[in-house]
mmCIF file of N, CA and C in Angstrom:
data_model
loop_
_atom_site.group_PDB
_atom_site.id
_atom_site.type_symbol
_atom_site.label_atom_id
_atom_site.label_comp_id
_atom_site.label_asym_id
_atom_site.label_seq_id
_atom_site.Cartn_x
_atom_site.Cartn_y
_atom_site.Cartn_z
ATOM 1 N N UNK A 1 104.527 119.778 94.208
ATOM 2 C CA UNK A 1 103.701 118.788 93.522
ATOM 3 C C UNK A 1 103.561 117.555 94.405
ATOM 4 N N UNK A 2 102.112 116.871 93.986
ATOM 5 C CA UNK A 2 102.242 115.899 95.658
ATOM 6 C C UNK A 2 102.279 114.594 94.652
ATOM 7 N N UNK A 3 103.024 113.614 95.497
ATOM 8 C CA UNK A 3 103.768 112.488 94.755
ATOM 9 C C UNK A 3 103.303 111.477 95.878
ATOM 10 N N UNK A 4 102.396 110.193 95.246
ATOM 11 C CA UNK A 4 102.436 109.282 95.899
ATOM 12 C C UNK A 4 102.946 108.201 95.414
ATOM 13 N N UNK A 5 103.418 107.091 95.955
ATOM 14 C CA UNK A 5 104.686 106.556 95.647
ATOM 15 C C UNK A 5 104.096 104.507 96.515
ATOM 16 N N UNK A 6 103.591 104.127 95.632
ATOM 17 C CA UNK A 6 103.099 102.399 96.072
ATOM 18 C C UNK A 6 104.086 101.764 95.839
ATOM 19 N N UNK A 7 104.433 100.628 96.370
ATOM 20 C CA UNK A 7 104.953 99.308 96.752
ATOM 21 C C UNK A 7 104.755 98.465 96.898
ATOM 22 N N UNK A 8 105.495 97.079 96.878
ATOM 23 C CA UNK A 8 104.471 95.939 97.410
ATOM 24 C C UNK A 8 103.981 94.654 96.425
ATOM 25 N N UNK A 9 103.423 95.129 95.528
ATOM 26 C CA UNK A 9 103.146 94.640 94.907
ATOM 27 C C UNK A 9 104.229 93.384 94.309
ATOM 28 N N UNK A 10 103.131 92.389 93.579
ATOM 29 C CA UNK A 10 103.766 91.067 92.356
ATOM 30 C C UNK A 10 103.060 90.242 92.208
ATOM 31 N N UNK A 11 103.949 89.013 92.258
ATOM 32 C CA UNK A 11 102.998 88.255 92.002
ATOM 33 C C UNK A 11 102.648 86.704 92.824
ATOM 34 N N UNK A 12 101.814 86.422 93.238
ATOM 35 C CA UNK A 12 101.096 85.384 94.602
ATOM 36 C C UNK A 12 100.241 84.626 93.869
ATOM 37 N N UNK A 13 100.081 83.395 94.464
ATOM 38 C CA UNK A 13 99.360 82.343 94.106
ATOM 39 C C UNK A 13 98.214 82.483 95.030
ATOM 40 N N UNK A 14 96.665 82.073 94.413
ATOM 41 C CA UNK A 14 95.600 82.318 94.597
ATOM 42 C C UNK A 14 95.307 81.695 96.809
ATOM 43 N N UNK A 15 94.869 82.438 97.277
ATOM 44 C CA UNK A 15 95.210 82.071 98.626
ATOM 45 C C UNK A 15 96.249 83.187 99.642
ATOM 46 N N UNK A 16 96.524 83.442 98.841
ATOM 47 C CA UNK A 16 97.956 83.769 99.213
ATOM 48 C C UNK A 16 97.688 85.580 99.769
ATOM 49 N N UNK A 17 99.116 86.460 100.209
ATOM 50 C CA UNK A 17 98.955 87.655 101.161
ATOM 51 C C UNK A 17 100.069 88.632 100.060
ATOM 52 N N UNK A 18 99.557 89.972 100.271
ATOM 53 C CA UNK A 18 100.262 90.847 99.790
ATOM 54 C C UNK A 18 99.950 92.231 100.713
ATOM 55 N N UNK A 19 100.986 93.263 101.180
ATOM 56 C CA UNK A 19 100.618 93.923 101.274
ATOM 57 C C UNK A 19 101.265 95.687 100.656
ATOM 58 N N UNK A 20 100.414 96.274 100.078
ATOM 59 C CA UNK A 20 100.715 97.614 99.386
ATOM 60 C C UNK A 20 100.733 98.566 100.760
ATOM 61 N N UNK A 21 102.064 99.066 100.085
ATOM 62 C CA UNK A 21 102.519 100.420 100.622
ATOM 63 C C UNK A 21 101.969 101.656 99.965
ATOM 64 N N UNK A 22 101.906 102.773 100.469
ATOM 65 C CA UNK A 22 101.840 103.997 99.674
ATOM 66 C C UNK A 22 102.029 105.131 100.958
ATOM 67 N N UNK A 23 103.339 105.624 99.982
ATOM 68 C CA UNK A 23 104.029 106.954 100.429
ATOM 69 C C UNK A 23 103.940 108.068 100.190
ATOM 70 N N UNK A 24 103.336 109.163 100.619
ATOM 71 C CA UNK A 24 102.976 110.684 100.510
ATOM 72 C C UNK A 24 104.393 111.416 100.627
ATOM 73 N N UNK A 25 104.355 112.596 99.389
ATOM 74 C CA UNK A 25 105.571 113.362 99.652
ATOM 75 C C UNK A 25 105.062 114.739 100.701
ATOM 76 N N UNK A 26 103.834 114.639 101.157
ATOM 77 C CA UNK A 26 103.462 115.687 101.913
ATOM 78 C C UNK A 26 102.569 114.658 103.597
ATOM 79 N N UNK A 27 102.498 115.727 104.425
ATOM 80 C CA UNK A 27 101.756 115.060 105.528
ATOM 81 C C UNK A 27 100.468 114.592 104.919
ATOM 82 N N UNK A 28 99.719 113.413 105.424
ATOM 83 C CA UNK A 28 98.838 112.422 104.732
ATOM 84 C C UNK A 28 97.671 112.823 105.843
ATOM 85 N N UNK A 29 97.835 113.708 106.609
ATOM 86 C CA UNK A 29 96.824 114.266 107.352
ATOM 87 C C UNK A 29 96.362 115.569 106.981
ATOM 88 N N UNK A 30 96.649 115.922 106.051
ATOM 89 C CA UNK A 30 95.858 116.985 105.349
ATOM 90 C C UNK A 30 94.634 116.600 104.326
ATOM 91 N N UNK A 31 94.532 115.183 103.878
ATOM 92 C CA UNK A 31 94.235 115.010 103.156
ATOM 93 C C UNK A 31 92.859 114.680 104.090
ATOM 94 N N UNK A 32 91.213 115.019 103.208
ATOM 95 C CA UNK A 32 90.191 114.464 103.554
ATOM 96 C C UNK A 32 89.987 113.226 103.575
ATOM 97 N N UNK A 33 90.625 112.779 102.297
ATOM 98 C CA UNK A 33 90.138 111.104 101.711
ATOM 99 C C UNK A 33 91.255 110.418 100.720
ATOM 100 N N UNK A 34 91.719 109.302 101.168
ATOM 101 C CA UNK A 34 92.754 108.419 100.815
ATOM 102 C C UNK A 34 91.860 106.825 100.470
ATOM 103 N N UNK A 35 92.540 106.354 99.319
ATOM 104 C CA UNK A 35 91.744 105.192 99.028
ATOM 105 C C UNK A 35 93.100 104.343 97.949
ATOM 106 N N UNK A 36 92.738 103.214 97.662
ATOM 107 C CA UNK A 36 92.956 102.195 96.658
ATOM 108 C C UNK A 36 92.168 102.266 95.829
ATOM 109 N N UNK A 37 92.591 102.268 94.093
ATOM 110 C CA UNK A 37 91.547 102.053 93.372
ATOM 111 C C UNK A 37 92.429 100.998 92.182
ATOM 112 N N UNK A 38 92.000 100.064 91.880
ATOM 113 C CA UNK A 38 92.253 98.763 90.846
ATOM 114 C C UNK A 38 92.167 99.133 89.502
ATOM 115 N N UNK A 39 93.102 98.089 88.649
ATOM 116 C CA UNK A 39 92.342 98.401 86.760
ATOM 117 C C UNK A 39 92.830 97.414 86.433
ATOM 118 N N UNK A 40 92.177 96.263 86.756
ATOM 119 C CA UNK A 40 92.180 95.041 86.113
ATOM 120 C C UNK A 40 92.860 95.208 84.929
ATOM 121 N N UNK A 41 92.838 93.966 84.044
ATOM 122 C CA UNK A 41 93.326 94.248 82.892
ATOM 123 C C UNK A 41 92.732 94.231 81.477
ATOM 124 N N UNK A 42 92.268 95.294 81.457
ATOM 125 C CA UNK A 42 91.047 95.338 80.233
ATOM 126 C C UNK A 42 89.948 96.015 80.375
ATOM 127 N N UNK A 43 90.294 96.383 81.693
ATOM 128 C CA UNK A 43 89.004 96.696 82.437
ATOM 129 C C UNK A 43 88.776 98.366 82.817
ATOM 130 N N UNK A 44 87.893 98.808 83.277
ATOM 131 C CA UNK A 44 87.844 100.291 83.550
ATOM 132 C C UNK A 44 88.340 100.455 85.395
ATOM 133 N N UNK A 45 88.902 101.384 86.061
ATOM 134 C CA UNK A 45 89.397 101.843 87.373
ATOM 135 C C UNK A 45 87.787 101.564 88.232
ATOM 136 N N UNK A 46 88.534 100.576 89.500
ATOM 137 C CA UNK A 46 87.347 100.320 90.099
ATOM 138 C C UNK A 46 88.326 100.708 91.783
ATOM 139 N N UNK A 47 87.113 101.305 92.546
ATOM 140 C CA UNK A 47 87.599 101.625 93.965
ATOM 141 C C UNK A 47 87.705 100.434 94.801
ATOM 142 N N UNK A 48 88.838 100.182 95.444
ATOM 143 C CA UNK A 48 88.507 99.040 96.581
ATOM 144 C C UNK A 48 88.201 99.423 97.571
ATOM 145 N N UNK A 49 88.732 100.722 98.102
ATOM 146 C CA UNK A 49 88.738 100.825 99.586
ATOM 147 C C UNK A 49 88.767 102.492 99.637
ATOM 148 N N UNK A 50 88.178 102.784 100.468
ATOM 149 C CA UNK A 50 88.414 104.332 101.339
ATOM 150 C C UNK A 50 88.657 104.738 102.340
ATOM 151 N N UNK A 51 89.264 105.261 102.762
ATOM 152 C CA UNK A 51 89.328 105.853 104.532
ATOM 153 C C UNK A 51 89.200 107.334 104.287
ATOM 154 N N UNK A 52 88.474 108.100 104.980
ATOM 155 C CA UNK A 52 88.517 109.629 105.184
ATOM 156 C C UNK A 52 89.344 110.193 106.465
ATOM 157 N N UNK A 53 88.936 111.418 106.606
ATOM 158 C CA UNK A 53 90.298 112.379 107.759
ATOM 159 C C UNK A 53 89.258 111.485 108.972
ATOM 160 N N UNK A 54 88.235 111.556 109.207
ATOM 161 C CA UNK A 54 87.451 110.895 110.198
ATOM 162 C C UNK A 54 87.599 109.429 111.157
ATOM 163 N N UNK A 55 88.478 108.813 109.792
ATOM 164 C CA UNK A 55 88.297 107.480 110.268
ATOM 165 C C UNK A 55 87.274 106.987 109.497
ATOM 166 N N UNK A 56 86.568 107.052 108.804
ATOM 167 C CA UNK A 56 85.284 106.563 108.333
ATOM 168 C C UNK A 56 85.879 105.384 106.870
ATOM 169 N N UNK A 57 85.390 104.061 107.150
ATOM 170 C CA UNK A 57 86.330 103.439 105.954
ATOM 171 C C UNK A 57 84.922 102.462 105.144
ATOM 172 N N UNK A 58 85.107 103.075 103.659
ATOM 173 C CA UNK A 58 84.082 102.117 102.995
ATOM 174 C C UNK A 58 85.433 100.607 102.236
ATOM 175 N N UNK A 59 84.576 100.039 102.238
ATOM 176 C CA UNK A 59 85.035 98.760 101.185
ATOM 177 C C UNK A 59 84.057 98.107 100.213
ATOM 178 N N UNK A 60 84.549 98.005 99.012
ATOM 179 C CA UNK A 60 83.882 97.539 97.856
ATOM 180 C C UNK A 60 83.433 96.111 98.557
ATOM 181 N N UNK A 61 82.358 95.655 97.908
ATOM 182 C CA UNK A 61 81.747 94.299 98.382
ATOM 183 C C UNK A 61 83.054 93.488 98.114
ATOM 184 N N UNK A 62 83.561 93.372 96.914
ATOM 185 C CA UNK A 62 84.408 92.012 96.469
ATOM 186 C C UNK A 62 86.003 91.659 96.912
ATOM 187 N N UNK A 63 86.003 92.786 98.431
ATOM 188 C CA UNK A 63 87.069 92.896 99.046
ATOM 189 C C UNK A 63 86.812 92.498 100.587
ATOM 190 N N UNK A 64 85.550 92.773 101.133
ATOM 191 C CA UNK A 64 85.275 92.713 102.223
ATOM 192 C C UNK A 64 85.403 91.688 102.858
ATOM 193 N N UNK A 65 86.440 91.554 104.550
ATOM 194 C CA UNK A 65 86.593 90.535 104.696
ATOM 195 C C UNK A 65 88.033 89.871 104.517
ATOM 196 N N UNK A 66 88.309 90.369 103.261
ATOM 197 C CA UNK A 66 89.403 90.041 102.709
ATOM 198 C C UNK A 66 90.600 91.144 102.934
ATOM 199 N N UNK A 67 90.321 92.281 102.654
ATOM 200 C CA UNK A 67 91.193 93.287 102.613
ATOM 201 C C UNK A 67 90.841 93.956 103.961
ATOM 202 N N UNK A 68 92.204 95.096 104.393
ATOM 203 C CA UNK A 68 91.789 95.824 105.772
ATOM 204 C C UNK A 68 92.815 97.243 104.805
ATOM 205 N N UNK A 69 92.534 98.246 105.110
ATOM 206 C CA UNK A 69 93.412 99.476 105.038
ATOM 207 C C UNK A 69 94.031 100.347 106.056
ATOM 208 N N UNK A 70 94.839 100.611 106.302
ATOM 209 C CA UNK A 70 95.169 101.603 107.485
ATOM 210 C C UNK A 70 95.926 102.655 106.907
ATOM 211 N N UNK A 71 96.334 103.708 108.012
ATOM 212 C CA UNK A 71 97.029 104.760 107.715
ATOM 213 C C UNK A 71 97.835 105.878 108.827
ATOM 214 N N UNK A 72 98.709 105.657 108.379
ATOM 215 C CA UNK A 72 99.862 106.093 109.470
ATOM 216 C C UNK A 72 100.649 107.434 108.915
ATOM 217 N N UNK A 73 100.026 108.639 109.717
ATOM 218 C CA UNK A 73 100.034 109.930 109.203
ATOM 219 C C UNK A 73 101.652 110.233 109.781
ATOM 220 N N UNK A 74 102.026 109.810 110.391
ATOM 221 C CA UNK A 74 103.256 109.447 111.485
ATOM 222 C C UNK A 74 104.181 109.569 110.276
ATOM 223 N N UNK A 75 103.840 108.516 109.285
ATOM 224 C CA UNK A 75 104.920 108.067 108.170
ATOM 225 C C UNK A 75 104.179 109.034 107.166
ATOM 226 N N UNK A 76 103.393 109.338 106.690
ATOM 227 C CA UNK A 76 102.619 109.639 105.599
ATOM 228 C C UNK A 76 102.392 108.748 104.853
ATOM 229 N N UNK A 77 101.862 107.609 105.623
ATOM 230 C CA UNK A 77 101.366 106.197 104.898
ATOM 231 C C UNK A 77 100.572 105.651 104.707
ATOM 232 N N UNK A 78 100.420 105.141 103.999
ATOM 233 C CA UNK A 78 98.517 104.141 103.596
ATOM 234 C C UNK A 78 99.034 102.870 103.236
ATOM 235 N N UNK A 79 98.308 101.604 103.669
ATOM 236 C CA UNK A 79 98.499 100.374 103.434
ATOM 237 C C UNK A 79 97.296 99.899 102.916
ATOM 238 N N UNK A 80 97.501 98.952 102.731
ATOM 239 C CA UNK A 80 96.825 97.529 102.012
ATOM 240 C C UNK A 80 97.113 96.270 102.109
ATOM 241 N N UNK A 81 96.210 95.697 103.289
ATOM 242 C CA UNK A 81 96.829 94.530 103.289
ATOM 243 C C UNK A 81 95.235 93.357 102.636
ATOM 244 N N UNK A 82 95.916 92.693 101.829
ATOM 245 C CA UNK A 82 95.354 91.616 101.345
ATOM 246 C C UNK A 82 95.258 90.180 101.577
ATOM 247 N N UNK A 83 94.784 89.626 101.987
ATOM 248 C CA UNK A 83 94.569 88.516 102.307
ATOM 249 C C UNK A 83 93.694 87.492 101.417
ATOM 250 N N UNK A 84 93.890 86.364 101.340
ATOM 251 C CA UNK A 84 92.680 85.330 100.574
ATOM 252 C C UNK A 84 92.498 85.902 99.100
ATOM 253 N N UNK A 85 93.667 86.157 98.211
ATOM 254 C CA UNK A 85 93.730 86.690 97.254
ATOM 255 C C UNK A 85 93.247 85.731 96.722
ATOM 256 N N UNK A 86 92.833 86.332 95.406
ATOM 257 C CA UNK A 86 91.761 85.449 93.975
ATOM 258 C C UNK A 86 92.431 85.813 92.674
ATOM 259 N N UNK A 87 92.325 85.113 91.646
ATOM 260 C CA UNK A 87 92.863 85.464 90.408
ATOM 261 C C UNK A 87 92.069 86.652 90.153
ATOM 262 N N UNK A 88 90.701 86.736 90.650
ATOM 263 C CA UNK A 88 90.347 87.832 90.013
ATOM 264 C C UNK A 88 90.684 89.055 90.647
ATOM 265 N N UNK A 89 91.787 89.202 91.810
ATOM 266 C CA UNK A 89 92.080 90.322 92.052
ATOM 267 C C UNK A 89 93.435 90.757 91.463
ATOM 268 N N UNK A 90 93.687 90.491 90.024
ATOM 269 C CA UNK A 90 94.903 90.769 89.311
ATOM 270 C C UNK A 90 94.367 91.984 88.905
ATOM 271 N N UNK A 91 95.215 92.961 88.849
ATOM 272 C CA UNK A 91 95.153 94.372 88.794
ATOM 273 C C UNK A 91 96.434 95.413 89.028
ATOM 274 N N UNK A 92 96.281 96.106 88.019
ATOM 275 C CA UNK A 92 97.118 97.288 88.614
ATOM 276 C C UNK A 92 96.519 98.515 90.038
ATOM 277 N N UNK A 93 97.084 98.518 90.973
ATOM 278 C CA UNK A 93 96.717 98.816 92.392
ATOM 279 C C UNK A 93 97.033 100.094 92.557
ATOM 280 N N UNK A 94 96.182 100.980 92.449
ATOM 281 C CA UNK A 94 97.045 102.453 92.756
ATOM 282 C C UNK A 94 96.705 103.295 94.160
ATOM 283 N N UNK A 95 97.111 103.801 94.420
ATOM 284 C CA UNK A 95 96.924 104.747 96.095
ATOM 285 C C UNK A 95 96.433 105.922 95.364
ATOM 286 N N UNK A 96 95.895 106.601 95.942
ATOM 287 C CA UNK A 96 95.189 108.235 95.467
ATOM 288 C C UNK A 96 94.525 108.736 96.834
ATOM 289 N N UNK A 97 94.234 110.203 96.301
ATOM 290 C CA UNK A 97 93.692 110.743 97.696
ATOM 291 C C UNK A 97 93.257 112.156 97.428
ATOM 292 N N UNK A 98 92.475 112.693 98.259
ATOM 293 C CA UNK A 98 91.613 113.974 97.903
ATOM 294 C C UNK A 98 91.952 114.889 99.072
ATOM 295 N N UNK A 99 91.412 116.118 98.830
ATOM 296 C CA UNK A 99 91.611 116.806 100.027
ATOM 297 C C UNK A 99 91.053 117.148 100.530
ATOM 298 N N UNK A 100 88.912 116.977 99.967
ATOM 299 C CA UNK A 100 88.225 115.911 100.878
ATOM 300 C C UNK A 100 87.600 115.334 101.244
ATOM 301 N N UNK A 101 86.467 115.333 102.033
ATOM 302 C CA UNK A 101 86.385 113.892 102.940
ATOM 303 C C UNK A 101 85.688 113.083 101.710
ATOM 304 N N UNK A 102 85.428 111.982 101.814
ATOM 305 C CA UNK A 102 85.553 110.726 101.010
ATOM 306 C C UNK A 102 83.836 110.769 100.659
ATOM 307 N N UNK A 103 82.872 110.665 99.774
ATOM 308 C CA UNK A 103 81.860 110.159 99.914
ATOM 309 C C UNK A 103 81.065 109.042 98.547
ATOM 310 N N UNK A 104 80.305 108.544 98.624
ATOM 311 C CA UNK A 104 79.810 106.926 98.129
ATOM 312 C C UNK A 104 80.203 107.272 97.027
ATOM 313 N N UNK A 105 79.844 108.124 96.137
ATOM 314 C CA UNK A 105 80.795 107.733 95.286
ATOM 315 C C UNK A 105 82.194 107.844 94.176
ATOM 316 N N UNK A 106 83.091 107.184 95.629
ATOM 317 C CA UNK A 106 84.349 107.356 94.989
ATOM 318 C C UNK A 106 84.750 105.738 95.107
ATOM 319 N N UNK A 107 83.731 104.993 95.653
ATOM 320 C CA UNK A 107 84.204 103.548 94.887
ATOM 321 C C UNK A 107 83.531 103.318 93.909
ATOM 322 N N UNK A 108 82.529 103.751 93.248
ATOM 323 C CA UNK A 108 81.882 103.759 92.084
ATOM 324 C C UNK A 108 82.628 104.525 91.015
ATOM 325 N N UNK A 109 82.789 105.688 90.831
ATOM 326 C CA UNK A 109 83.353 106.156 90.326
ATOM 327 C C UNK A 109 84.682 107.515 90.632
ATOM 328 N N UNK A 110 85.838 106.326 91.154
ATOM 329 C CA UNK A 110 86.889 107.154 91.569
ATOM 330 C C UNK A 110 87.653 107.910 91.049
ATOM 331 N N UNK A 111 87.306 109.506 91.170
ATOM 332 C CA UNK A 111 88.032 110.819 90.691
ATOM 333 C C UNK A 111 88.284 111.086 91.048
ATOM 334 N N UNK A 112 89.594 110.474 92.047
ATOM 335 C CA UNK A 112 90.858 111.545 93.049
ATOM 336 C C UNK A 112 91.324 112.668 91.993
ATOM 337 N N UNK A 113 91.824 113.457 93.130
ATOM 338 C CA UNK A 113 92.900 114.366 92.414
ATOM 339 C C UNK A 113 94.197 114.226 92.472
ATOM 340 N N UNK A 114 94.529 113.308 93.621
ATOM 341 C CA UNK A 114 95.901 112.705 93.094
ATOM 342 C C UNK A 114 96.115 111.477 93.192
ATOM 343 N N UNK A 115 97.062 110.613 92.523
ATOM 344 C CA UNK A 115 96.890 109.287 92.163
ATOM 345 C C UNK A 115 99.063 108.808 92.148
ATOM 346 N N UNK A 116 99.314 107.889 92.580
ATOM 347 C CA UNK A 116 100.125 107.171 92.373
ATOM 348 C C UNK A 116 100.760 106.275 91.430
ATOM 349 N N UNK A 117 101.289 105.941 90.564
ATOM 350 C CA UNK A 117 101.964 105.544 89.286
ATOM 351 C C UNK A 117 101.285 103.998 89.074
ATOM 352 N N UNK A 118 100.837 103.141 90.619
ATOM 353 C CA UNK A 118 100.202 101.812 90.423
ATOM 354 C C UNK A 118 101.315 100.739 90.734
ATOM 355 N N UNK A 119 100.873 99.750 91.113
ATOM 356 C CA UNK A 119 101.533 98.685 91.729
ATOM 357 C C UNK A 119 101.294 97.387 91.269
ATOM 358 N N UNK A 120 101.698 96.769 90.669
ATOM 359 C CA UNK A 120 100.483 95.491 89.584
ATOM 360 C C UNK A 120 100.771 94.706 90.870
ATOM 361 N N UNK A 121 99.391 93.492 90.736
ATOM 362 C CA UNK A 121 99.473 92.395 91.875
ATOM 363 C C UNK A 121 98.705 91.271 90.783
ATOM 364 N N UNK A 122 99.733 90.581 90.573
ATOM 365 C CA UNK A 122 99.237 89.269 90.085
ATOM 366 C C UNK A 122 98.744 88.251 90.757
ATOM 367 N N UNK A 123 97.629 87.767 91.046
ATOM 368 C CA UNK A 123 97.737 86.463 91.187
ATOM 369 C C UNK A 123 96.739 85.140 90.348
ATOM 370 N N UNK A 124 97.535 84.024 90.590
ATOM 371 C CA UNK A 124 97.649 82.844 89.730
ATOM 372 C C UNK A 124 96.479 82.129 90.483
ATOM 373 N N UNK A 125 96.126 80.872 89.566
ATOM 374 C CA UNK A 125 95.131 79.671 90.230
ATOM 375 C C UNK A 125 95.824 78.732 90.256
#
């Protein structure tokens, strides 16, 4: 059973840096497509970010700039690093990933097949 496993997360004052971990219990190079997807609070699951087996990386507009993703198949890892955080990026943060390749819309409407338990990231004004 494949288990992904985020970190990282809490809580930061508006400005401020966080960065999410996410750990694969299998090699992370099998996978076509690895992403972040958010759920505010109240709100419905929105995609932030994608990377495919290619290298190919989309980002939601309201991240761009702000956020970068990488991934280190080495570790079976995916990051998230955040920068210039906003209150409105309070959310529960989850890692997920497909097996494959990534296309438009899985930041619109993200239906991995596997998903990570979530990482909340608060931040304050």
């Amino acid at each position: 059973q494949v288990q992904l496993v985020e970190s990282g997360g809490g809580s930061v004052q508006a400005g401020g840096s966080l960065r999410l971990s996410c750990v694969a219990s299998e090699y992370t190079g099998r996978y076509g497509c690895m992403g972040w997807v958010r759920q505010p609070p109240g709100k419905e699951r929105e995609g932030v970010v994608t990377i495919d087996h290619d290298g190919r990386i989309q980002y939601a507009d309201f991240v761009k700039g702000r956020f970068t993703i990488s991934q280190d198949n080495a570790k079976n890892s995916l990051y998230l690093q955040m920068n210039s955080l906003k209150p409105e990026d309070t959310a529960m943060y989850y890692c997920a990933a497909d097996p494959w390749l990534c296309n438009s819309d899985d930041l619109l409407r993200p239906t991995f097949r596997y998903w990570g338990q979530g990482t909340q990231v608060t931040v304050s004004s």
